[in-house]
Amino acid sequence: MKQFRSNVIRAGLGALYFTGAHHLLRPIFSGVGAIFMLHHVCPPRDAEFQPNRHLEVAPEFLRAMLAHLRSRGIDIITIDELHQRMVERNFSRRFACFTLDDGYRDNRDFALPVMREFDAPLTVYVTSDFAEGTGRLWWIALEMAIARADMIDAKIGGAATRLDASTPAAKQAAFDRLHDRLRVLPGEHDVRREIAALCARYGVDETTISRDLCMSWDELKAFADDPLVSIGAHSVTHCNLAKQSEEIASQEMAASRARIEAALQRPVLHLAYPYGDRHAAGPREFALARAIGFKTAVTTRPGMLFPGSAGYLTALPRISLNGNYQDTRILSVLTSGAATAMWNRFRRVDAA
Ligand SMILES: [Zn+2]
């Protein structure tokens, strides 16, 4: 299903590009600005099995995006400036904001140098347990376990199931099946238990993953001193907030902010919801983020910003720079807003 949807999106983007339809749609759907969403920025790897590749874009692709925006005279601004322009309804110039989730070390090593070439600011949303070195990046642990095994024994729907993992294609299918199953488990503890069992069975040490991939507090402190860098919050444990009690969801948001503020000695006023789709962040989370005092909060719902978005500053949509679509021909399609307008069935503000 995921592959099917992915192919449909790819075909849709291609069709928009080749028909030039996005140029016709631009005046109607381009909106006033966009928030781009990235995770890893790093050189491409050779491995055939890369199930998390959609989370990685190459520095060259980021560079092409920035050059494209600059060539079109679009301002690249901080998330604070975005907040100000939205509140003041200052839409005299189109703008873009670059945001990166989770707090990966490659943001410092590969994204920041490219952003610096364009004097362009970026916001990194930090998961406080990842910076602490105690976080669990279960999607990476799952990839590592499947990469090592030729056959995966796992429980699916309570039944012991054996999945082929002998070829890159079989590994991808096994990953998709287990990933989808883990995403719908009722609690964070269920995900942790299943991943811990898989890691134990296939000899993966998941406790080192956050330290291997994410910036520590010391590293973040130096990183945050760069004038181009803003730091936002991305929860304590990277849980699905919508599946938590109101008390826990609120605590995840507030405690991550307090932890980051204490470590970096600066105010943290912006939030990104973990996972961030409509199953992970809805009206309850939008209200909680507002009550806790965040000036903005971003989702992973696709969309451009419109003047009406100013009324929903804790439910802002983003445009994903997805590692599976690193074709520079789609840059103008993405910035036209036509692709996300199709996705949203031409509804402009989606905060329900
Ligand atoms: Zn995240």
Coordinates of C-alpha atoms and ligand atoms in Angstrom, one line a residue, residues 39 101-102 104 127 130 139 234 238 273-275, ligand 1:
H39 CA 15.4 14.8 8.8
D101 CA 13.4 17.0 13.0
D102 CA 15.0 14.8 15.7
Y104 CA 20.7 14.4 13.9
T127 CA 13.9 15.2 21.0
F130 CA 17.9 11.6 21.8
W139 CA 12.7 2.7 13.0
H234 CA 10.2 17.6 19.5
H238 CA 9.4 10.8 20.4
Y273 CA 4.9 17.0 16.8
P274 CA 6.6 13.5 16.5
Y275 CA 5.3 11.7 13.4
Ligands
ZN1 ZN 10.8 13.0 14.6

